[in-house]
Amino acid sequence: MNLEPLSPANATVVLVDHAVGFANLLRSHDLREHVNNVVGLAKTAKLYGAGLVVTNGEPAKPSGPLYPELLAALGDQPVIERATAFDSFLDPAFRAAVEATGRRRLLIGGIATDGCVLQTALGALRAGYETYVVADATASTSKEAHDTAIQRMVLSGVVPVTWWSIAAEFQLDPRFADSPIRTQLMTEFQPAMTMGGRTFFAGVAQGRRTAGSAPEDGPGR
């Protein structure tokens, strides 16, 4: 595995088929948490300025358009509509968009793990890209289907990661040493971690107030 840190300068986030028509079929992950992670990954790419390529099938098909929450986060980011199935690299527009980012490390998340994500990841390997699968921004119809597809990808040379670990690694880039981006992402997408931080700082503040109001020891004490 390449130990060079992932950074916005060398990595492209690839989002595949996060479509509303698939949402009710997902059983490998809690849907609310899944959508949270997908949007968090998209915002990570946009806020840090990494490459970003988004693709979906034709919206008129039963799979439908992308999650509304994802579309809102993407803003004016183009969405490549594919007519080809499964391996996105068989679509010339998708392949050209990935090449245009100029980055050779791909961080792929999507639906379904054992379908379009698996085949797109294998297609990326065949095309010579260093390929990662964002396991918690990817889901399928069962935990078994998801886990087995992840295992096959790993055995093929794909590296599993999570979206929050990507945000942390991007923050290591010297350009973002003092950036508030990770804190912004944590506040929006990691509420438990945010509350933990607030609890700590509240305790520190309370301790200072208590120390400041304690009576000083007088004579004879």
XYZ file of C-alpha atoms in Angstrom:
221
model
C 0.000 0.000 0.000
C 1.211 3.479 -0.845
C 2.037 5.216 2.455
C 2.071 8.703 0.955
C -0.748 10.617 2.690
C -3.984 11.091 0.817
C -4.380 14.774 0.067
C -6.721 17.012 -1.915
C -3.896 17.436 -4.416
C -3.546 13.737 -5.231
C -7.025 12.279 -4.656
C -10.401 12.353 -6.393
C -13.641 11.439 -4.663
C -15.917 9.395 -6.941
C -19.613 9.118 -6.068
C -21.538 6.417 -7.939
C -25.333 6.074 -8.136
C -26.467 7.451 -4.770
C -30.002 7.470 -6.172
C -33.297 7.761 -4.318
C -34.752 4.686 -6.015
C -32.109 2.500 -4.390
C -32.475 3.943 -0.900
C -35.354 1.716 0.244
C -33.470 -1.398 -0.876
C -30.455 -0.816 1.366
C -30.097 -3.158 4.336
C -26.363 -3.117 5.052
C -26.435 0.287 6.767
C -28.877 2.524 8.594
C -30.264 4.837 5.910
C -29.961 8.045 7.915
C -26.357 7.322 8.817
C -25.617 6.302 5.227
C -26.939 9.584 3.790
C -25.041 11.516 6.477
C -21.791 9.810 5.468
C -22.335 10.316 1.739
C -23.023 14.028 2.143
C -20.088 14.322 4.548
C -17.807 12.751 1.942
C -19.071 15.081 -0.782
C -18.532 18.148 1.404
C -15.071 16.896 2.351
C -14.116 16.843 -1.325
C -15.584 20.282 -1.997
C -14.303 22.074 1.115
C -10.748 20.782 0.757
C -10.695 21.229 -3.022
C -10.053 17.580 -3.902
C -11.067 16.148 -7.247
C -14.743 15.223 -7.404
C -16.569 13.144 -10.012
C -20.247 12.314 -9.559
C -22.216 9.888 -11.712
C -25.699 8.412 -11.821
C -27.927 6.540 -14.218
C -30.616 8.339 -16.142
C -32.967 10.078 -13.636
C -36.033 8.943 -15.597
C -35.240 5.309 -14.763
C -36.655 3.658 -11.601
C -33.421 4.411 -9.719
C -34.258 8.101 -10.065
C -32.145 11.176 -9.263
C -29.512 11.530 -6.562
C -30.400 11.992 -2.895
C -31.750 15.549 -2.443
C -29.330 16.108 0.458
C -26.435 15.145 -1.803
C -27.612 17.366 -4.646
C -27.835 20.304 -2.229
C -24.265 19.690 -1.071
C -22.979 19.346 -4.646
C -24.312 22.716 -5.789
C -23.237 23.300 -9.386
C -21.091 20.158 -9.529
C -21.954 18.334 -12.781
C -23.499 14.871 -12.562
C -22.480 12.491 -15.338
C -25.457 10.467 -16.566
C -24.405 7.001 -17.644
C -26.208 4.761 -20.085
C -23.809 1.878 -19.426
C -24.319 -0.440 -16.484
C -22.104 -1.340 -13.530
C -18.533 -0.365 -14.542
C -18.550 3.428 -14.810
C -15.218 3.329 -16.655
C -17.034 1.917 -19.685
C -18.711 5.311 -20.030
C -16.474 7.688 -22.057
C -17.751 10.848 -20.316
C -17.073 9.399 -16.871
C -13.626 8.178 -17.835
C -12.765 11.584 -19.315
C -13.974 13.381 -16.174
C -11.758 11.232 -13.960
C -8.775 11.796 -16.234
C -9.429 15.547 -16.257
C -8.890 15.782 -12.490
C -5.233 14.890 -13.046
C -5.198 12.754 -9.907
C -4.286 9.058 -9.802
C -5.855 8.118 -6.454
C -9.596 7.449 -6.476
C -11.808 7.320 -3.365
C -14.978 5.544 -4.488
C -18.303 5.420 -2.666
C -21.684 4.458 -4.032
C -24.575 2.060 -4.510
C -24.518 -0.866 -4.596
C -21.334 -2.225 -3.064
C -21.611 -5.521 -4.941
C -22.756 -3.907 -8.182
C -21.649 -0.568 -9.609
C -19.135 0.169 -6.844
C -17.380 -3.176 -7.176
C -17.255 -3.045 -10.968
C -16.181 0.620 -11.043
C -13.402 -0.098 -8.549
C -12.187 -3.037 -10.641
C -12.413 -0.826 -13.730
C -10.283 1.790 -11.973
C -7.639 -0.824 -11.190
C -7.609 -1.965 -14.797
C -7.131 1.668 -15.862
C -4.096 1.963 -13.601
C -5.570 4.056 -10.772
C -4.666 3.645 -7.110
C -8.102 2.741 -5.840
C -9.826 3.104 -2.460
C -13.377 2.205 -1.440
C -15.109 4.455 1.095
C -16.828 1.636 2.961
C -19.208 3.735 5.043
C -20.370 5.841 2.086
C -21.219 2.631 0.248
C -24.130 0.267 0.877
C -26.013 -2.732 -0.491
C -29.096 -4.884 -0.111
C -27.610 -6.904 2.758
C -24.648 -6.819 5.098
C -23.417 -10.059 3.544
C -23.499 -8.558 0.042
C -21.671 -5.434 1.243
C -19.024 -7.290 3.247
C -18.340 -9.849 0.531
C -17.926 -7.156 -2.121
C -15.554 -5.197 0.133
C -13.556 -8.386 0.686
C -13.311 -9.040 -3.044
C -12.163 -5.480 -3.680
C -9.523 -5.716 -0.959
C -8.238 -9.010 -2.355
C -8.016 -7.304 -5.762
C -5.885 -4.454 -4.395
C -8.483 -1.843 -3.375
C -7.822 -0.140 -0.025
C -10.815 0.326 2.345
C -11.222 3.694 4.075
C -13.969 5.677 5.820
C -15.106 9.185 4.974
C -14.114 10.699 8.328
C -10.615 9.220 8.095
C -10.292 10.914 4.695
C -11.223 14.272 6.217
C -8.619 13.758 8.938
C -5.931 12.847 6.401
C -6.762 15.810 4.173
C -6.361 18.051 7.229
C -2.745 16.846 7.516
C -1.919 18.661 4.284
C 0.267 21.613 5.370
C -2.045 23.991 3.509
C -4.840 23.113 5.954
C -2.855 23.006 9.210
C -4.844 25.899 10.695
C -8.027 25.352 8.707
C -11.410 25.086 10.485
C -12.744 22.700 7.822
C -12.521 19.495 9.879
C -14.183 21.207 12.822
C -16.930 22.410 10.484
C -17.436 18.869 9.175
C -17.437 17.443 12.694
C -20.077 19.931 13.839
C -22.343 19.061 10.928
C -21.814 15.316 10.549
C -20.336 13.948 13.792
C -22.758 15.133 16.519
C -21.578 12.652 19.167
C -17.962 13.718 18.718
C -19.022 17.373 18.778
C -20.959 16.893 22.021
C -17.980 15.102 23.544
C -15.802 18.108 22.773
C -18.361 20.488 24.208
C -18.587 18.401 27.380
C -14.816 18.531 27.793
C -14.556 22.287 27.307
C -17.540 22.893 29.578
C -15.796 20.873 32.271
C -12.594 22.849 31.816
C -14.516 26.124 32.086
C -16.351 24.928 35.193
C -13.076 23.868 36.789
C -11.599 27.308 36.217
C -14.636 29.004 37.751
C -14.507 26.714 40.773
C -10.780 27.319 41.265
C -11.299 31.072 40.959
C -14.042 31.178 43.573
C -12.363 28.913 46.204
C -11.559 30.807 49.455
C -7.914 31.363 50.182
C -6.439 29.650 53.226
C -6.301 32.113 56.127
C -4.043 32.169 59.185
C -4.125 29.061 61.286
C -5.471 26.890 58.496
